[in-house]
Coordinates of C-alpha atoms in Angstrom, one line a residue:
M37 CA -80.4 110.4 57.7
T38 CA -76.8 110.0 56.8
V39 CA -75.9 109.4 60.5
A40 CA -78.6 106.7 60.7
L41 CA -77.3 104.9 57.6
D42 CA -73.7 105.1 58.9
L43 CA -74.8 103.5 62.2
I44 CA -76.8 100.8 60.4
A45 CA -73.9 100.1 58.1
A46 CA -71.6 99.7 61.1
G47 CA -74.1 97.4 62.8
F48 CA -74.3 95.1 59.8
T49 CA -70.5 95.1 59.6
E50 CA -70.3 93.9 63.2
L51 CA -73.0 91.2 62.5
W52 CA -71.0 90.0 59.5
K53 CA -67.9 89.6 61.8
W54 CA -70.2 87.7 64.2
L55 CA -71.2 85.3 61.5
S56 CA -67.6 84.9 60.2
P57 CA -65.4 85.2 63.2
I58 CA -61.8 86.2 62.3
Y59 CA -60.4 85.4 65.7
P60 CA -61.1 81.7 66.2
D61 CA -58.5 81.5 69.0
F62 CA -60.5 83.8 71.2
A63 CA -63.9 82.3 72.1
Y64 CA -65.6 85.6 73.1
W65 CA -65.1 87.6 69.8
P66 CA -68.4 86.4 68.3
L67 CA -70.3 87.6 71.4
W68 CA -68.6 91.0 71.2
H69 CA -69.4 91.5 67.5
L70 CA -73.0 90.5 68.1
S71 CA -73.3 93.0 71.0
F72 CA -71.7 95.8 69.0
G73 CA -73.8 95.1 65.9
L74 CA -77.1 95.2 67.8
T75 CA -76.1 98.4 69.6
Y76 CA -75.3 100.2 66.3
L77 CA -78.5 98.8 64.6
L78 CA -80.6 99.9 67.5
G79 CA -79.3 103.5 67.5
G80 CA -79.4 103.8 63.7
G81 CA -82.8 102.2 63.4
I82 CA -84.4 104.5 66.0
F83 CA -82.9 107.7 64.5
G84 CA -83.8 106.6 60.9
A85 CA -87.4 105.9 62.0
K86 CA -87.6 109.3 63.7
V87 CA -86.5 111.1 60.5
L88 CA -88.9 109.1 58.3
L89 CA -91.7 109.9 60.8
Y90 CA -90.9 113.7 60.5
I91 CA -91.1 113.4 56.7
A92 CA -94.3 111.4 56.6
R93 CA -96.0 113.8 59.1
A94 CA -94.9 116.9 57.1
R95 CA -96.3 115.4 53.9
R96 CA -99.5 114.2 55.3
F97 CA -100.5 117.2 57.4
S98 CA -98.6 119.9 55.4
T99 CA -96.6 120.9 58.4
E100 CA -93.1 122.3 58.2
M101 CA -90.1 120.0 58.5
P102 CA -87.8 120.5 61.5
S103 CA -85.1 123.1 60.8
P104 CA -81.6 121.9 59.6
T105 CA -80.3 123.1 63.0
H106 CA -82.8 120.9 64.8
L107 CA -81.9 117.9 62.7
F108 CA -78.2 118.5 63.2
Y109 CA -78.5 118.5 67.0
R110 CA -80.7 115.5 66.9
S111 CA -78.2 113.7 64.7
L112 CA -75.4 114.7 67.1
L113 CA -77.4 113.4 70.1
F114 CA -78.1 110.0 68.5
Y115 CA -74.5 109.7 67.4
C116 CA -73.2 110.5 70.9
T117 CA -75.7 108.1 72.5
S118 CA -74.9 105.2 70.1
T119 CA -71.1 105.7 70.4
G120 CA -71.4 105.9 74.2
L121 CA -73.4 102.7 74.4
V122 CA -70.9 100.9 72.2
D123 CA -67.9 102.2 74.2
L124 CA -69.6 101.1 77.4
N125 CA -70.4 97.7 75.9
R126 CA -66.7 97.3 74.8
G127 CA -65.5 98.4 78.2
V128 CA -67.6 95.9 80.0
M129 CA -66.6 93.1 77.6
F130 CA -62.9 93.9 78.0
M131 CA -63.3 94.1 81.8
V132 CA -65.2 90.7 82.0
Y133 CA -63.4 88.9 79.2
P134 CA -59.9 90.4 78.9
I135 CA -57.8 89.5 75.8
P136 CA -54.6 87.8 76.7
G137 CA -51.8 90.1 75.7
G138 CA -54.3 92.4 74.0
Y139 CA -56.2 95.6 74.6
S140 CA -57.0 95.9 78.2
S141 CA -57.7 99.6 78.8
W142 CA -61.4 99.0 79.7
A143 CA -61.4 101.9 82.1
N144 CA -60.8 104.4 79.3
L145 CA -63.7 102.9 77.3
L146 CA -66.0 103.1 80.3
W147 CA -65.0 106.7 80.8
D148 CA -65.5 107.7 77.2
G149 CA -68.8 105.9 77.0
S150 CA -70.1 107.6 80.2
V151 CA -69.1 111.1 78.9
M152 CA -70.8 110.5 75.5
L153 CA -74.0 109.5 77.3
I154 CA -74.2 112.7 79.4
P155 CA -76.4 114.7 76.9
A156 CA -78.8 111.8 76.6
V157 CA -79.0 111.3 80.4
A158 CA -79.5 115.0 80.9
I159 CA -82.3 115.2 78.4
A160 CA -84.0 112.1 79.8
A161 CA -83.8 113.5 83.3
L162 CA -84.7 117.2 82.7
G163 CA -86.5 117.1 79.4
S164 CA -85.3 118.6 76.1
R165 CA -87.7 121.6 76.2
R166 CA -86.5 122.6 79.7
I167 CA -82.9 122.4 78.6
S168 CA -83.4 124.2 75.3
N169 CA -85.5 127.0 77.1
F170 CA -82.7 127.4 79.7
L171 CA -80.0 127.8 77.0
A172 CA -82.1 130.0 74.8
R173 CA -83.0 132.3 77.7
R174 CA -79.4 132.6 78.6
F175 CA -78.6 133.4 74.9
D176 CA -81.4 135.9 74.6
K177 CA -80.3 137.8 77.7
D178 CA -76.9 138.5 76.1
T179 CA -77.2 142.3 75.6
R180 CA -74.3 142.4 73.2
R181 CA -75.8 139.7 71.0
A182 CA -79.2 141.5 71.1
Q183 CA -77.7 144.8 69.9
L184 CA -75.9 142.9 67.1
D185 CA -79.3 141.6 66.0
G186 CA -80.6 145.1 65.9
A187 CA -77.5 146.3 64.0
F188 CA -78.3 143.6 61.4
F189 CA -81.7 145.2 60.7
A190 CA -80.1 148.6 60.7
E191 CA -77.7 147.5 58.1
L192 CA -80.6 146.2 55.9
L193 CA -82.4 149.5 56.1
N194 CA -79.1 151.4 55.5
A195 CA -78.2 149.4 52.4
L196 CA -81.3 150.0 50.4
P197 CA -80.3 151.8 47.2
I198 CA -81.9 154.9 45.5
H199 CA -82.1 154.8 41.7
V200 CA -83.1 157.2 38.9
G201 CA -86.8 157.2 38.3
Q202 CA -87.7 156.4 41.8
T203 CA -90.4 158.4 43.6
W204 CA -89.3 160.7 46.3
W205 CA -91.5 162.8 48.5
L206 CA -90.6 166.3 49.7
H207 CA -92.1 167.7 52.9
H208 CA -93.8 171.1 52.7
G209 CA -95.8 170.9 56.0
R210 CA -98.7 173.0 54.8
N211 CA -101.4 170.5 56.1
K212 CA -103.5 171.1 53.0
S213 CA -107.2 170.6 54.0
C214 CA -108.2 169.6 50.4
Y215 CA -106.8 166.2 51.2
P216 CA -108.4 163.8 53.8
V217 CA -106.7 163.3 57.1
G218 CA -104.1 160.5 56.8
D219 CA -103.4 161.3 53.1
R220 CA -99.7 161.9 52.7
R221 CA -100.3 164.7 50.2
R222 CA -101.5 167.0 53.0
N223 CA -97.9 167.5 54.0
W224 CA -95.8 165.9 51.2
Q225 CA -95.4 166.4 47.5
C226 CA -94.3 163.7 45.1
H227 CA -91.2 164.2 43.0
T228 CA -88.8 162.0 41.0
V229 CA -85.2 161.1 41.5
V230 CA -83.3 162.2 38.4
K231 CA -79.6 161.9 39.3
V232 CA -77.7 159.7 41.8
Q233 CA -74.1 160.3 42.7
E234 CA -71.7 158.7 45.3
Q235 CA -72.9 160.7 48.3
H236 CA -75.9 162.7 47.0
F237 CA -79.0 162.3 44.8
A238 CA -81.1 164.9 43.0
V239 CA -84.9 165.2 42.6
D240 CA -86.8 167.6 40.4
A241 CA -88.1 170.1 42.8
R242 CA -90.8 171.4 40.5
A243 CA -94.2 169.8 40.2
G244 CA -94.1 168.6 36.6
R245 CA -91.9 166.8 34.1
Y246 CA -88.1 167.1 34.5
R247 CA -86.2 168.5 31.5
P248 CA -82.8 166.9 31.1
G249 CA -80.0 169.5 31.3
S250 CA -82.0 171.8 33.6
Q251 CA -80.1 172.4 36.8
A252 CA -82.3 175.2 38.3
S253 CA -85.0 172.8 39.3
L254 CA -82.7 170.2 40.9
L255 CA -82.7 169.7 44.7
W256 CA -79.7 167.8 45.9
L257 CA -80.1 165.6 49.0
P258 CA -77.7 163.3 50.9
L259 CA -78.0 159.6 50.3
P260 CA -79.8 158.1 53.3
G261 CA -77.8 154.8 53.1
S262 CA -74.0 155.1 53.6
G263 CA -73.1 151.5 53.2
E264 CA -72.0 151.1 56.8
S265 CA -71.6 147.6 58.2
A266 CA -73.5 146.2 61.1
A267 CA -70.4 146.6 63.4
E268 CA -70.0 150.3 62.3
L269 CA -73.7 151.0 62.9
L270 CA -73.5 149.3 66.3
G271 CA -70.6 151.6 67.3
E272 CA -72.5 154.7 66.0
A273 CA -75.6 153.7 67.9
K274 CA -73.7 153.3 71.1
R275 CA -72.2 156.8 70.7
Q276 CA -75.7 158.3 70.1
L277 CA -77.7 156.3 72.7
R278 CA -79.4 158.6 75.2
C279 CA -82.1 158.3 77.8
I280 CA -84.6 160.5 79.6
E281 CA -85.2 160.3 83.3
W282 CA -88.7 160.0 84.6
G283 CA -88.6 163.3 86.4
K284 CA -88.3 165.1 83.0
I285 CA -91.2 163.4 81.3
T286 CA -94.2 165.7 81.4
A287 CA -97.8 165.6 80.2
D288 CA -97.0 168.3 77.7
L289 CA -94.3 166.1 76.3
M290 CA -96.6 163.1 75.9
R291 CA -99.2 165.4 74.2
G292 CA -96.7 166.4 71.6
S293 CA -98.0 166.0 68.0
V294 CA -95.9 164.4 65.3
L295 CA -96.9 167.2 63.1
G296 CA -95.4 169.7 65.5
S297 CA -98.6 171.7 66.0
E298 CA -98.4 171.5 69.8
A299 CA -94.8 170.5 70.3
S300 CA -92.2 172.7 72.0
D301 CA -88.9 173.5 70.3
L302 CA -87.4 170.2 69.2
S303 CA -83.8 171.4 69.9
Q304 CA -84.8 172.0 73.5
M305 CA -86.4 168.6 73.6
Y306 CA -83.1 166.9 72.8
E307 CA -81.5 168.6 75.7
M308 CA -84.0 166.9 78.0
S309 CA -82.2 163.6 77.4
R310 CA -78.7 162.7 78.5
P311 CA -76.0 160.3 77.4
L312 CA -75.8 156.9 79.2
Q313 CA -73.4 156.5 82.0
A314 CA -70.7 153.7 82.0
G315 CA -72.4 150.3 82.4
E316 CA -75.9 151.8 82.4
T317 CA -78.8 150.2 80.6
I318 CA -82.0 152.0 79.7
D319 CA -85.0 150.4 81.4
F320 CA -87.8 151.0 78.8
F321 CA -87.9 151.7 75.1
L322 CA -91.2 153.6 74.7
S323 CA -93.1 152.5 71.6
H324 CA -96.3 154.5 71.1
S325 CA -98.2 156.6 68.6
W326 CA -98.0 160.3 69.0
Y327 CA -101.6 160.5 67.6
D328 CA -103.0 158.7 70.7
D329 CA -104.3 160.5 73.8
G330 CA -101.2 162.0 75.7
D331 CA -103.1 162.3 79.0
V332 CA -104.0 158.7 79.1
K333 CA -100.5 157.7 78.2
M334 CA -99.2 159.8 81.1
Q335 CA -101.6 158.1 83.5
K336 CA -100.3 154.7 82.4
L337 CA -96.7 155.8 82.8
K338 CA -97.3 157.0 86.3
A339 CA -98.8 153.7 87.3
L340 CA -95.9 151.8 85.7
V341 CA -93.3 154.0 87.4
E342 CA -94.9 153.5 90.8
S343 CA -94.8 149.8 90.4
F344 CA -91.2 149.9 89.2
R345 CA -90.2 152.1 92.1
N346 CA -91.7 149.7 94.6
R347 CA -89.8 146.8 93.0
K348 CA -86.4 148.4 92.2
G349 CA -86.2 151.2 94.7
R350 CA -85.5 153.8 92.0
E351 CA -87.2 155.5 89.1
P352 CA -86.8 154.0 85.6
T353 CA -85.1 155.6 82.5
F354 CA -86.8 155.7 79.1
W355 CA -85.9 156.0 75.4
I356 CA -88.4 158.3 73.7
D357 CA -87.8 159.3 70.1
K358 CA -88.6 163.0 70.3
V359 CA -86.1 163.7 73.1
C360 CA -83.5 160.9 72.5
V361 CA -83.1 161.5 68.7
D362 CA -81.4 164.7 67.4
Q363 CA -84.3 166.1 65.2
S364 CA -81.8 168.2 63.2
R365 CA -80.3 164.9 61.8
I366 CA -83.2 162.6 62.3
A367 CA -82.4 160.3 59.3
D368 CA -78.9 159.5 60.8
C369 CA -80.4 158.7 64.1
L370 CA -83.4 156.6 62.9
K371 CA -81.1 154.3 60.9
V372 CA -79.8 152.8 64.1
L373 CA -83.3 152.6 65.7
P374 CA -83.2 148.7 65.8
V375 CA -80.1 148.9 67.9
N376 CA -81.8 151.3 70.3
V377 CA -84.7 148.9 70.7
M378 CA -82.4 145.9 71.6
A379 CA -80.2 148.1 73.9
C380 CA -83.1 148.6 76.3
S381 CA -84.1 146.1 79.0
Q382 CA -87.7 146.1 78.0
L383 CA -90.0 147.3 75.2
L384 CA -92.9 149.3 76.7
V385 CA -95.9 149.5 74.3
L386 CA -98.6 152.1 75.0
F387 CA -101.2 150.6 72.8
G388 CA -103.8 153.0 71.6
K389 CA -106.3 153.2 68.8
T390 CA -103.8 154.4 66.2
Y391 CA -100.9 152.2 67.3
P392 CA -101.5 149.4 64.8
D393 CA -101.8 152.0 62.0
R394 CA -98.2 153.2 62.6
L395 CA -95.7 151.1 60.6
W396 CA -92.7 152.3 62.7
C397 CA -94.5 151.0 65.8
A398 CA -95.0 147.6 64.3
W399 CA -91.4 147.6 63.2
E400 CA -90.2 148.1 66.7
L401 CA -92.3 145.2 67.9
Y402 CA -91.0 143.0 65.1
I403 CA -87.4 143.7 65.9
L404 CA -87.9 142.4 69.5
F405 CA -89.4 139.1 68.3
A406 CA -87.3 138.6 65.1
F407 CA -84.3 136.8 66.7
A408 CA -85.7 135.2 69.8
R409 CA -88.3 132.6 70.7
E410 CA -91.7 134.2 71.2
E411 CA -92.0 133.2 74.8
H412 CA -88.6 134.7 75.6
A413 CA -89.2 137.9 73.7
A414 CA -92.5 138.2 75.5
E415 CA -90.6 138.5 78.8
R416 CA -89.1 141.7 77.5
L417 CA -92.4 143.1 76.3
V418 CA -94.7 145.3 78.5
L419 CA -98.0 145.9 76.8
L420 CA -100.2 148.6 78.3
P421 CA -103.5 149.1 76.4
L422 CA -104.8 152.7 76.6
D423 CA -108.4 151.5 76.0
S424 CA -109.9 148.2 77.0
T425 CA -107.7 145.2 77.0
S426 CA -110.0 143.2 74.8
S427 CA -110.0 145.9 72.1
A428 CA -106.2 146.0 72.0
I429 CA -106.0 142.2 71.7
A430 CA -108.5 142.2 68.9
Q431 CA -106.6 144.9 67.0
L432 CA -103.3 143.0 67.4
S433 CA -104.8 139.7 66.4
N434 CA -106.0 141.3 63.1
F435 CA -102.9 143.3 62.4
D436 CA -102.1 143.8 58.7
E437 CA -99.0 145.7 57.6
A438 CA -100.7 146.9 54.5
Q439 CA -103.0 149.0 56.6
A440 CA -100.0 150.6 58.6
H441 CA -98.2 153.7 57.4
C442 CA -95.4 156.1 58.3
Y443 CA -95.7 159.9 58.4
D444 CA -92.7 160.0 56.1
P445 CA -93.6 158.1 52.9
N446 CA -89.9 157.7 52.0
E447 CA -89.3 155.9 55.3
E448 CA -92.4 153.8 54.7
R449 CA -91.1 152.6 51.3
R450 CA -87.8 151.6 52.9
L451 CA -89.5 149.7 55.7
R452 CA -91.8 147.9 53.3
Q453 CA -88.8 146.8 51.2
V454 CA -87.2 145.1 54.2
I455 CA -90.5 143.6 55.4
R456 CA -91.0 142.1 51.9
A457 CA -87.4 140.7 52.1
V458 CA -88.0 139.0 55.5
S459 CA -91.6 137.9 54.4
T460 CA -94.7 140.0 54.9
R461 CA -96.6 136.9 56.1
E462 CA -94.0 136.3 58.8
F463 CA -94.0 139.9 59.8
N464 CA -97.8 139.9 60.3
R465 CA -97.6 136.6 62.2
R466 CA -95.0 137.9 64.6
I467 CA -97.1 141.1 65.4
R468 CA -100.3 139.1 65.8
A469 CA -98.5 136.7 68.2
C470 CA -98.1 139.6 70.6
A471 CA -101.9 139.4 71.3
S472 CA -101.3 136.1 73.1
T473 CA -98.5 137.3 75.3

């Protein structure tokens, strides 16, 4: 609005000069001031009316106002257009009615005006949406920027503090049948954080109340957040990034249970993956639930690989958590998971019945859509329903983060803290939007 008022003020100033000419010895000065004033008023009036229309529409229909970035570029466009028209006007006037012994560089004015009008002419010819989509798509394809976006989320997760009195769950893995399936108490026991130091924290390892001064019952654990910056996490992620080739993905691997009841030795699984070669990009980040049918997932992967081979003339590479994450230090590897998502060319979702119940899966989807337009992020998303397509779309359309959980309740709490920080409503909206892609 300030730009509109400045242009209107300049227009009235020129009109005042038109009404009170200060150069009576030159007959064409009034015509010049009238022309300049009308040009300024036209530009300022149009832009001011546009801003007022935005405000009125937002108040009447309870819609969101355009973002500050949108208004800034709109202001810049109108400023350039108005200034370009004035310079062209002045150039023509100086060319047709030169001032004796005065300013005669009309060619420079015509050039400046033409350059200032280039954005307006381009938008009029091509359309603002086409231009913005082209620029946004070029921006979204910047792999370095995409990985920095992922590092930002990794920094958020890594920076969450642990404090005394906080609940902390310890894994016992006994799969207690006295608790229903899905209840975290089947494999986890609730304890309390009683001490926090610079690099470690302590929980009371006994089931019961902690007695201050008692050291025998304390279990010391490393702090999951090390305070690393996004740049440091990005470097760490690049050093850890690995992929698995299609030839090493087997049906047994895809049947592996997250509880480890049917999985082979996890250390041997890590050896199935390899570090990336120089300049190599992983083709697919595999997002799926280990609780879904492994045989069906394998069938979907075979069809995908066959299509990929026909198009690219080679077999794709994959990022799969069980083989690309060192299970002996899983916490250190999972903290850079957002970078791994953005480092791959596409996010492959094998959408089964339990997929929307897994909070990590929803988090992977959200990372892809968080920093890009939905239509551009959708170009990197490959969604393969394991059941009927309509059932998968219905589940996505009704996604609710409150109904999704992690196997590790400590990781679930950290994820929920970040989700609340970025808005639970926006998180749900982004996931539900995948149903329309």
